[in-house]
Amino acid sequence: MGLATQIGQIRSAEVRLAEENAAFLRAMGISMVHLLASPGAGKTTLILRTAETLGRQLRLAVIQGGLSRQIGTPPLSDLDLPTIWIDTGGQPYLDASMIREALEELPIADVDLLLVEEIGTLTSPPKRSLGASLRVVIASLPEGADCPLRYPEPFSVADAVVLNKLDLLPHLEFDLPSFHKAVRRQNSQAPIFELSCRTGKGLKEWSVWLLEQTRSIS
Ligand SMILES: Nc1nc2c(ncn2[C@@H]2O[C@H](COP(=O)(O)OP(=O)(O)OP(=O)(O)O)[C@@H](O)[C@H]2O)c(=O)[nH]1
Ligand SMILES: [Mg+2]
């Protein structure tokens, strides 16, 4: 068998697994949200803030991808939430089979909203599906207003875009209208949430949207 055929078979097996994950989550009434962002954009902090905001209304769980248990292990253990850490063994992105294994470990019957923190990068194959109901891209002010132009693909497939670290606006030359325009070049529909995980500004709008999306699934 040629290399191209083998790669093709692995890809279609991944697609099948992602579809199975999606069907399983649908049947269980669980909303799985795939969070994509550059390193340090605020994925973990947004998960923490979201848990604080929605923890009373929804039963949350977290899957967190990492390249190594030692580096940057975030303080999610402070949360009283079912959390699975996936060490990808150097692979710079999660895949559907890793999610499937994590789903088997989680107390899935007691979960409404499952937040998946992808490894920090905007360059991994973004069309690759894990079986999530929603894909959310998080950008942050230090990445510049042209971030969606430099990394168009994740923005083009996003169901929502979060712009984090809004508290830094007075200190950076960041043009908000340019950012919106850049997102709209890739994606005409996704809502854009401007927020600061530090000050809490804008978190309510994000949480209300996420709650609505989750309730429409369960
Ligand atoms: N000023 C500011 N800093 C923030 C905000 N949100 C997160 N940070 C900080 O940004 C840094 C990275 O945040 P994380 O939540 O760890 O980012 P991440 O995307 O999970 O990072 P990786 O998992 O390493 O890719 C931390 O020092 C946070 O405290 C914010 O709204 N404003
Ligand atoms: Mg993180």
Coordinates of N, CA and C and ligand atoms in Angstrom, one line a residue:
M1 N 0.8 -1.2 0.0 CA 0.0 0.0 0.0 C 0.9 1.3 0.0
G2 N 0.5 2.2 -0.9 CA 1.3 3.4 -0.9 C 1.1 4.3 0.3
L3 N 2.1 5.3 0.4 CA 2.0 6.2 1.6 C 0.7 7.0 1.5
A4 N 0.4 7.5 0.3 CA -0.8 8.4 0.1 C -2.1 7.6 0.5
T5 N -2.1 6.3 0.1 CA -3.3 5.5 0.5 C -3.4 5.4 2.0
Q6 N -2.2 5.1 2.6 CA -2.2 4.9 4.1 C -2.7 6.2 4.8
I7 N -2.2 7.3 4.3 CA -2.5 8.6 5.0 C -4.0 8.8 4.8
G8 N -4.5 8.5 3.6 CA -6.0 8.7 3.3 C -6.8 7.9 4.2
Q9 N -6.3 6.6 4.5 CA -7.1 5.7 5.4 C -7.1 6.2 6.8
I10 N -6.0 6.7 7.2 CA -5.9 7.3 8.6 C -6.8 8.5 8.7
R11 N -6.8 9.3 7.7 CA -7.7 10.5 7.7 C -9.1 10.1 7.8
S12 N -9.5 9.1 6.9 CA -11.0 8.8 6.9 C -11.3 8.1 8.2
A13 N -10.4 7.4 8.8 CA -10.7 6.8 10.2 C -10.9 7.9 11.2
E14 N -10.1 9.0 11.1 CA -10.2 10.1 12.0 C -11.6 10.8 11.8
V15 N -12.0 11.0 10.5 CA -13.3 11.6 10.2 C -14.4 10.8 10.8
R16 N -14.3 9.4 10.7 CA -15.4 8.5 11.2 C -15.4 8.7 12.7
L17 N -14.3 8.7 13.4 CA -14.2 8.8 14.8 C -14.8 10.1 15.3
A18 N -14.5 11.2 14.6 CA -15.1 12.5 14.9 C -16.6 12.5 14.8
E19 N -17.1 11.8 13.7 CA -18.6 11.7 13.5 C -19.2 10.9 14.7
E20 N -18.5 9.9 15.1 CA -19.0 9.0 16.2 C -19.0 9.8 17.5
N21 N -17.9 10.6 17.7 CA -17.9 11.5 18.9 C -19.1 12.4 18.9
A22 N -19.3 13.0 17.7 CA -20.4 14.0 17.6 C -21.8 13.3 17.8
A23 N -22.0 12.1 17.3 CA -23.3 11.5 17.4 C -23.5 11.1 18.9
F24 N -22.4 10.6 19.5 CA -22.5 10.2 20.9 C -22.9 11.4 21.8
L25 N -22.2 12.5 21.6 CA -22.4 13.7 22.4 C -23.9 14.2 22.1
R26 N -24.3 14.2 20.9 CA -25.7 14.6 20.6 C -26.7 13.7 21.4
A27 N -26.4 12.4 21.3 CA -27.4 11.5 22.0 C -27.4 11.8 23.5
M28 N -26.3 12.2 24.0 CA -26.2 12.4 25.5 C -26.6 13.9 25.8
G29 N -26.9 14.7 24.8 CA -27.3 16.1 25.1 C -26.2 17.0 25.6
I30 N -25.0 16.7 25.1 CA -23.8 17.4 25.6 C -23.3 18.4 24.6
S31 N -23.0 19.6 25.0 CA -22.4 20.5 24.1 C -20.9 20.5 24.3
M32 N -20.1 20.1 23.2 CA -18.6 20.1 23.3 C -18.1 21.3 22.5
V33 N -17.3 22.1 23.2 CA -16.8 23.4 22.6 C -15.3 23.3 22.5
H34 N -14.8 23.4 21.3 CA -13.4 23.2 21.0 C -12.8 24.6 21.0
L35 N -11.9 24.9 21.9 CA -11.3 26.2 22.0 C -9.9 26.2 21.4
L36 N -9.8 27.1 20.3 CA -8.5 27.2 19.6 C -7.9 28.5 19.8
A37 N -6.6 28.6 20.0 CA -5.9 29.9 20.2 C -4.4 29.7 20.1
S38 N -3.8 30.8 20.0 CA -2.3 30.9 20.1 C -1.9 30.6 21.5
P39 N -0.6 30.2 21.8 CA -0.2 30.1 23.2 C -0.4 31.3 24.0
G40 N -1.0 31.2 25.1 CA -1.1 32.4 26.0 C -2.2 33.3 25.7
A41 N -3.1 33.0 24.8 CA -4.2 33.9 24.4 C -5.3 34.0 25.6
G42 N -5.3 32.9 26.4 CA -6.2 32.9 27.5 C -7.2 31.8 27.5
K43 N -6.9 30.7 26.9 CA -7.8 29.6 26.8 C -8.2 29.1 28.3
T44 N -7.1 28.8 29.0 CA -7.3 28.2 30.4 C -8.1 29.2 31.2
T45 N -7.6 30.5 31.2 CA -8.3 31.5 32.0 C -9.8 31.7 31.6
L46 N -10.1 31.6 30.3 CA -11.5 31.7 29.9 C -12.3 30.5 30.4
I47 N -11.6 29.3 30.4 CA -12.3 28.1 31.0 C -12.6 28.4 32.5
L48 N -11.6 28.9 33.2 CA -11.9 29.2 34.6 C -13.0 30.2 34.8
R49 N -13.0 31.3 34.0 CA -14.0 32.3 34.2 C -15.4 31.8 33.8
T50 N -15.4 31.0 32.7 CA -16.7 30.4 32.3 C -17.2 29.5 33.4
A51 N -16.4 28.7 34.0 CA -16.8 27.8 35.1 C -17.4 28.7 36.2
E52 N -16.7 29.8 36.5 CA -17.2 30.6 37.6 C -18.6 31.2 37.2
T53 N -18.8 31.6 36.0 CA -20.0 32.3 35.5 C -21.2 31.3 35.3
L54 N -20.8 30.1 34.8 CA -21.9 29.2 34.4 C -22.1 28.0 35.3
G55 N -21.1 27.9 36.2 CA -21.0 26.7 37.1 C -22.3 26.3 37.8
R56 N -23.2 27.3 38.1 CA -24.4 27.0 38.8 C -25.5 26.6 37.9
Q57 N -25.4 27.0 36.6 CA -26.5 26.7 35.7 C -26.3 25.4 34.9
L58 N -24.9 25.1 34.7 CA -24.6 23.9 33.8 C -23.6 23.1 34.6
R59 N -23.6 21.8 34.2 CA -22.6 20.9 34.7 C -21.4 20.8 33.7
L60 N -20.3 21.4 34.1 CA -19.2 21.5 33.2 C -18.1 20.4 33.4
A61 N -17.4 20.1 32.3 CA -16.2 19.3 32.4 C -15.2 19.8 31.4
V62 N -14.0 19.5 31.6 CA -12.9 20.0 30.7 C -12.0 18.9 30.2
I63 N -11.6 19.0 29.0 CA -10.5 18.2 28.4 C -9.5 19.2 28.0
Q64 N -8.3 18.9 28.4 CA -7.2 19.9 28.2 C -6.0 19.2 27.5
G65 N -5.6 19.7 26.4 CA -4.5 19.1 25.7 C -3.2 19.8 26.1
G66 N -2.1 19.0 26.1 CA -0.8 19.6 26.4 C 0.3 18.7 25.8
L67 N 1.4 19.4 25.6 CA 2.5 18.7 24.9 C 3.3 17.9 26.0
S68 N 3.2 18.4 27.2 CA 3.9 17.7 28.3 C 3.3 18.0 29.6
R69 N 3.2 17.1 30.5 CA 2.6 17.3 31.8 C 3.3 18.4 32.6
Q70 N 4.6 18.5 32.4 CA 5.5 19.4 33.2 C 5.3 20.8 32.8
I71 N 5.2 21.1 31.5 CA 5.2 22.5 31.0 C 3.9 23.1 31.1
G72 N 3.8 24.2 31.8 CA 2.6 25.0 31.8 C 1.3 24.4 32.3
T73 N 1.5 23.4 33.1 CA 0.2 22.7 33.6 C -0.6 23.8 34.3
P74 N -1.8 24.1 33.9 CA -2.5 25.2 34.4 C -3.3 24.9 35.6
P75 N -3.8 25.9 36.3 CA -4.4 25.7 37.6 C -5.8 25.3 37.6
L76 N -6.2 24.4 36.6 CA -7.6 23.9 36.5 C -7.9 23.0 37.7
S77 N -6.9 22.5 38.3 CA -7.1 21.6 39.5 C -7.8 22.4 40.6
D78 N -7.7 23.7 40.6 CA -8.4 24.5 41.6 C -9.9 24.4 41.4
L79 N -10.3 24.0 40.2 CA -11.8 23.9 40.0 C -12.3 22.5 40.4
D80 N -13.5 22.5 40.9 CA -14.1 21.3 41.3 C -14.8 20.7 40.1
L81 N -14.1 20.4 39.0 CA -14.7 20.0 37.8 C -14.0 18.7 37.3
P82 N -14.8 17.8 36.7 CA -14.1 16.7 36.0 C -13.2 17.2 34.9
T83 N -11.9 16.9 35.0 CA -11.0 17.4 34.0 C -10.1 16.3 33.6
I84 N -9.9 16.1 32.3 CA -9.0 15.2 31.7 C -7.9 15.9 31.0
W85 N -6.7 15.5 31.4 CA -5.5 16.1 30.8 C -5.0 15.1 29.7
I86 N -4.9 15.6 28.5 CA -4.4 14.7 27.4 C -3.0 15.1 27.0
D87 N -2.0 14.2 27.3 CA -0.6 14.5 26.8 C -0.6 13.9 25.4
T88 N -0.4 14.8 24.4 CA -0.4 14.4 23.0 C 0.9 13.7 22.5
G89 N 1.8 13.7 23.4 CA 3.1 13.0 23.1 C 3.9 13.8 22.0
G90 N 3.7 15.1 22.0 CA 4.5 15.9 21.0 C 3.7 16.3 19.8
Q91 N 2.6 15.6 19.6 CA 1.7 16.0 18.4 C 1.1 17.4 18.8
P92 N 1.2 18.3 17.8 CA 0.8 19.7 18.2 C -0.7 20.0 18.1
Y93 N -1.5 18.9 18.2 CA -3.0 19.1 18.2 C -3.6 17.9 18.7
L94 N -4.8 18.1 19.3 CA -5.6 16.9 19.7 C -6.3 16.2 18.5
D95 N -6.6 15.0 18.6 CA -7.4 14.4 17.5 C -8.6 13.6 18.1
A96 N -9.4 13.2 17.2 CA -10.7 12.6 17.6 C -10.6 11.3 18.4
S97 N -9.5 10.6 18.2 CA -9.3 9.3 19.0 C -9.0 9.7 20.4
M98 N -8.2 10.8 20.6 CA -7.9 11.2 22.0 C -9.1 11.6 22.7
I99 N -10.0 12.3 22.0 CA -11.3 12.8 22.6 C -12.1 11.6 23.0
R100 N -12.1 10.6 22.1 CA -13.0 9.5 22.4 C -12.5 8.8 23.7
E101 N -11.2 8.6 23.8 CA -10.7 8.0 25.1 C -11.1 8.8 26.3
A102 N -11.0 10.2 26.2 CA -11.3 11.0 27.3 C -12.8 10.9 27.6
L103 N -13.6 10.8 26.6 CA -15.1 10.7 26.8 C -15.4 9.4 27.6
E104 N -14.6 8.4 27.4 CA -14.8 7.2 28.2 C -14.4 7.3 29.6
E105 N -13.5 8.2 29.9 CA -13.0 8.4 31.3 C -13.9 9.4 32.1
L106 N -14.6 10.3 31.4 CA -15.4 11.3 32.1 C -16.7 10.8 32.6
P107 N -17.2 11.4 33.7 CA -18.6 11.0 34.1 C -19.6 11.6 33.3
I108 N -19.7 11.1 32.0 CA -20.4 11.9 31.0 C -21.9 12.1 31.2
A109 N -22.5 11.2 31.9 CA -23.9 11.3 32.2 C -24.2 12.6 33.0
D110 N -23.2 13.1 33.7 CA -23.4 14.3 34.6 C -22.8 15.5 34.0
V111 N -22.7 15.6 32.6 CA -22.1 16.8 32.0 C -23.1 17.4 31.0
D112 N -23.2 18.7 31.0 CA -24.0 19.5 30.0 C -23.0 20.1 29.0
L113 N -21.9 20.7 29.5 CA -21.0 21.5 28.7 C -19.6 21.0 28.9
L114 N -19.0 20.6 27.8 CA -17.6 20.1 27.8 C -16.7 21.0 27.0
L115 N -15.8 21.6 27.8 CA -14.9 22.6 27.2 C -13.6 21.9 26.8
V116 N -13.1 22.0 25.6 CA -11.9 21.3 25.2 C -10.8 22.4 24.9
E117 N -9.8 22.4 25.6 CA -8.7 23.3 25.4 C -7.7 22.7 24.4
E118 N -7.6 23.2 23.2 CA -6.7 22.7 22.2 C -5.2 23.1 22.6
I119 N -4.3 22.4 22.1 CA -2.9 22.9 22.3 C -2.8 24.3 21.7
G120 N -1.9 25.1 22.3 CA -1.9 26.5 21.8 C -1.2 26.7 20.5
T121 N -2.0 26.8 19.5 CA -1.5 27.2 18.1 C -2.6 27.5 17.2
L122 N -2.4 28.4 16.3 CA -3.4 28.6 15.3 C -3.0 28.0 13.9
T123 N -2.0 27.2 13.9 CA -1.5 26.7 12.6 C -1.8 25.3 12.4
S124 N -2.2 24.5 13.4 CA -2.6 23.1 13.2 C -3.7 23.0 12.3
P125 N -3.9 21.8 11.7 CA -4.9 21.6 10.7 C -6.3 22.0 11.3
P126 N -6.8 23.2 10.9 CA -8.0 23.7 11.6 C -9.3 23.0 11.2
K127 N -9.3 22.4 9.9 CA -10.6 21.8 9.5 C -10.8 20.5 10.1
R128 N -9.7 19.9 10.7 CA -9.8 18.6 11.4 C -10.9 18.8 12.5
S129 N -11.7 17.8 12.5 CA -12.8 17.8 13.5 C -12.6 16.9 14.7
L130 N -13.0 17.3 15.8 CA -12.9 16.4 17.0 C -14.3 15.8 17.3
G131 N -15.3 16.4 16.6 CA -16.7 16.0 16.8 C -17.4 17.0 17.7
A132 N -16.8 18.2 17.9 CA -17.3 19.2 18.7 C -18.6 19.8 18.1
S133 N -19.5 20.3 19.0 CA -20.7 21.0 18.5 C -20.3 22.5 18.1
L134 N -19.3 23.0 18.8 CA -18.9 24.4 18.4 C -17.4 24.6 18.4
R135 N -16.9 25.4 17.5 CA -15.5 25.7 17.5 C -15.4 27.2 17.8
V136 N -14.6 27.5 18.8 CA -14.4 28.9 19.2 C -12.9 29.3 19.1
V137 N -12.6 30.4 18.4 CA -11.3 30.9 18.3 C -11.1 32.0 19.3
I138 N -10.0 32.0 20.1 CA -9.7 33.1 21.0 C -8.5 33.8 20.5
A139 N -8.7 35.1 20.2 CA -7.5 35.9 19.9 C -7.4 36.8 21.1
S140 N -6.2 37.5 21.2 CA -6.0 38.4 22.3 C -5.3 39.6 21.8
L141 N -5.4 40.7 22.5 CA -4.9 42.0 22.0 C -3.4 42.0 21.6
P142 N -2.6 41.4 22.4 CA -1.1 41.4 22.0 C -0.8 40.8 20.7
E143 N -1.8 39.9 20.1 CA -1.5 39.3 18.8 C -1.7 40.2 17.7
G144 N -2.3 41.4 17.9 CA -2.5 42.3 16.8 C -3.8 42.2 16.1
A145 N -4.3 43.3 15.6 CA -5.7 43.3 15.0 C -5.7 42.5 13.7
D146 N -4.5 42.3 13.1 CA -4.4 41.5 11.8 C -4.3 40.0 12.0
C147 N -4.4 39.6 13.3 CA -4.3 38.1 13.6 C -5.2 37.3 12.6
P148 N -6.5 37.7 12.4 CA -7.3 36.8 11.5 C -6.8 36.8 10.1
L149 N -6.0 37.8 9.7 CA -5.5 37.8 8.3 C -4.2 36.9 8.3
R150 N -3.5 36.8 9.4 CA -2.3 36.0 9.4 C -2.6 34.5 9.5
Y151 N -3.7 34.2 10.3 CA -4.1 32.8 10.5 C -5.6 32.7 10.1
P152 N -5.9 32.8 8.8 CA -7.3 32.9 8.3 C -8.1 31.6 8.6
E153 N -7.5 30.4 8.5 CA -8.3 29.2 8.5 C -9.1 29.0 9.8
P154 N -8.5 29.1 11.0 CA -9.3 28.8 12.2 C -10.5 29.8 12.3
F155 N -10.2 31.1 11.9 CA -11.3 32.1 11.9 C -12.4 31.7 11.0
S156 N -12.0 31.1 9.8 CA -13.1 30.8 8.8 C -14.0 29.7 9.3
V157 N -13.5 28.8 10.1 CA -14.4 27.7 10.6 C -15.0 27.9 12.0
A158 N -14.8 29.1 12.5 CA -15.2 29.3 13.9 C -16.7 29.6 14.0
D159 N -17.3 29.1 15.0 CA -18.7 29.4 15.3 C -18.8 30.7 16.2
A160 N -17.7 31.0 16.8 CA -17.7 32.3 17.6 C -16.2 32.7 17.7
V161 N -16.0 34.0 17.8 CA -14.6 34.5 18.0 C -14.6 35.3 19.3
V162 N -13.6 35.0 20.2 CA -13.5 35.8 21.4 C -12.2 36.6 21.2
L163 N -12.3 37.9 21.6 CA -11.1 38.7 21.6 C -10.9 39.0 23.1
N164 N -9.8 38.4 23.6 CA -9.5 38.5 25.1 C -8.5 39.6 25.3
K165 N -8.3 39.9 26.6 CA -7.3 40.9 27.1 C -7.7 42.3 26.7
L166 N -9.0 42.6 26.7 CA -9.5 43.9 26.4 C -8.9 45.0 27.3
D167 N -8.6 44.5 28.6 CA -8.0 45.5 29.5 C -6.7 46.1 29.1
L168 N -6.1 45.5 28.1 CA -4.8 46.1 27.6 C -5.0 47.1 26.5
L169 N -6.2 47.4 26.2 CA -6.5 48.4 25.1 C -5.8 49.7 25.3
P170 N -5.8 50.3 26.5 CA -5.1 51.6 26.7 C -3.6 51.6 26.5
H171 N -3.1 50.4 26.5 CA -1.6 50.2 26.5 C -1.1 49.8 25.1
L172 N -2.0 49.4 24.2 CA -1.5 48.9 22.9 C -2.2 49.6 21.8
E173 N -1.5 49.6 20.7 CA -2.1 50.2 19.5 C -2.9 49.1 18.8
F174 N -4.1 48.9 19.3 CA -5.0 47.9 18.7 C -6.2 48.5 18.2
D175 N -6.5 48.3 16.9 CA -7.6 49.0 16.3 C -8.8 48.0 16.2
L176 N -9.8 48.2 17.1 CA -10.9 47.2 17.2 C -11.7 47.1 15.9
P177 N -12.0 48.2 15.2 CA -12.7 48.1 13.9 C -11.9 47.2 12.9
S178 N -10.6 47.4 12.9 CA -9.8 46.6 12.0 C -9.9 45.1 12.3
F179 N -9.9 44.8 13.6 CA -10.0 43.4 14.0 C -11.3 42.8 13.5
H180 N -12.4 43.6 13.7 CA -13.7 43.1 13.3 C -13.8 42.9 11.8
K181 N -13.2 43.8 11.1 CA -13.1 43.8 9.6 C -12.3 42.5 9.2
A182 N -11.2 42.3 9.8 CA -10.4 41.1 9.5 C -11.1 39.8 9.8
V183 N -11.9 39.8 10.9 CA -12.7 38.5 11.1 C -13.7 38.4 10.1
R184 N -14.4 39.5 9.7 CA -15.5 39.4 8.7 C -15.0 39.0 7.4
R185 N -13.7 39.2 7.1 CA -13.2 38.8 5.8 C -13.2 37.3 5.7
Q186 N -13.0 36.6 6.9 CA -12.9 35.2 6.9 C -14.3 34.5 7.2
N187 N -15.1 35.3 7.9 CA -16.3 34.6 8.5 C -17.4 35.7 8.7
S188 N -18.5 35.5 7.9 CA -19.5 36.6 7.9 C -20.5 36.5 9.0
Q189 N -20.5 35.4 9.8 CA -21.5 35.2 10.7 C -21.1 35.1 12.2
A190 N -20.0 34.5 12.4 CA -19.6 34.2 13.8 C -19.7 35.4 14.7
P191 N -20.4 35.3 15.9 CA -20.4 36.4 16.8 C -19.0 36.7 17.4
I192 N -18.8 37.9 17.6 CA -17.4 38.3 18.2 C -17.7 38.8 19.6
F193 N -17.0 38.2 20.6 CA -17.1 38.7 22.0 C -15.8 39.3 22.4
E194 N -15.9 40.6 22.7 CA -14.8 41.3 23.2 C -14.8 41.2 24.7
L195 N -13.8 40.7 25.3 CA -13.8 40.6 26.8 C -12.5 40.6 27.4
S196 N -12.5 40.7 28.7 CA -11.3 40.6 29.5 C -11.5 39.6 30.6
C197 N -10.7 38.5 30.6 CA -10.8 37.6 31.6 C -10.3 38.2 32.9
R198 N -9.5 39.2 32.8 CA -8.9 39.8 34.0 C -9.9 40.7 34.7
T199 N -10.6 41.6 34.0 CA -11.6 42.5 34.7 C -13.0 41.9 34.7
G200 N -13.2 40.9 33.8 CA -14.6 40.4 33.8 C -15.5 41.1 32.7
K201 N -15.0 42.2 32.2 CA -15.8 42.9 31.2 C -16.1 42.0 30.0
G202 N -17.4 42.0 29.6 CA -17.8 41.2 28.4 C -18.0 39.7 28.6
L203 N -17.7 39.3 29.8 CA -17.9 37.8 30.1 C -19.3 37.4 30.1
K204 N -20.2 38.4 30.5 CA -21.6 38.0 30.6 C -22.2 37.7 29.2
E205 N -21.8 38.5 28.3 CA -22.4 38.3 26.9 C -21.9 36.9 26.4
W206 N -20.6 36.6 26.6 CA -20.1 35.3 26.2 C -20.8 34.2 26.9
S207 N -21.0 34.3 28.2 CA -21.7 33.2 29.0 C -23.1 33.0 28.5
V208 N -23.8 34.2 28.3 CA -25.2 34.0 27.9 C -25.3 33.3 26.6
W209 N -24.4 33.6 25.6 CA -24.4 32.9 24.3 C -24.1 31.5 24.5
L210 N -23.1 31.1 25.3 CA -22.7 29.7 25.5 C -23.9 29.0 26.2
L211 N -24.5 29.6 27.1 CA -25.7 29.0 27.8 C -26.8 28.7 26.8
E212 N -27.1 29.6 26.0 CA -28.1 29.4 24.9 C -27.8 28.3 24.0
Q213 N -26.5 28.3 23.5 CA -26.1 27.3 22.6 C -26.2 25.9 23.3
T214 N -25.8 25.8 24.5 CA -25.8 24.5 25.2 C -27.2 24.0 25.5
R215 N -28.1 25.0 25.9 CA -29.5 24.6 26.1 C -30.2 24.2 24.8
S216 N -29.7 24.7 23.7 CA -30.4 24.3 22.4 C -30.0 22.9 22.0
I217 N -28.9 22.4 22.6 CA -28.5 21.0 22.3 C -29.1 20.0 23.3
S218 N -29.2 20.4 24.6 CA -29.6 19.4 25.6 C -31.1 19.2 25.6
Ligands
LIG1 N1 -4.0 41.3 30.9 C1 -4.7 40.1 30.7 N2 -4.1 39.0 30.9 C2 -4.8 37.8 30.8 C3 -6.1 37.8 30.4 N3 -6.5 36.5 30.3 C4 -5.5 35.8 30.6 N4 -4.4 36.5 30.8 C5 -3.0 36.1 31.2 O1 -2.4 35.6 30.0 C6 -1.5 34.5 30.4 C7 -1.9 33.3 29.6 O2 -3.2 32.9 30.0 P1 -3.7 31.3 29.8 O3 -5.1 31.3 30.2 O4 -2.7 30.4 30.5 O5 -3.5 31.2 28.3 P2 -3.6 29.8 27.4 O6 -4.2 30.2 26.1 O7 -4.3 28.8 28.2 O8 -2.0 29.4 27.3 P3 -1.4 28.1 26.8 O9 -2.2 27.0 27.4 O10 0.0 28.1 27.3 O11 -1.4 28.1 25.3 C8 -1.7 34.3 31.9 O12 -0.6 35.0 32.5 C9 -3.0 35.0 32.2 O13 -3.1 35.5 33.5 C10 -6.8 39.1 30.3 O14 -8.0 39.2 30.0 N5 -6.0 40.2 30.5
MG2 MG -3.7 26.8 28.8

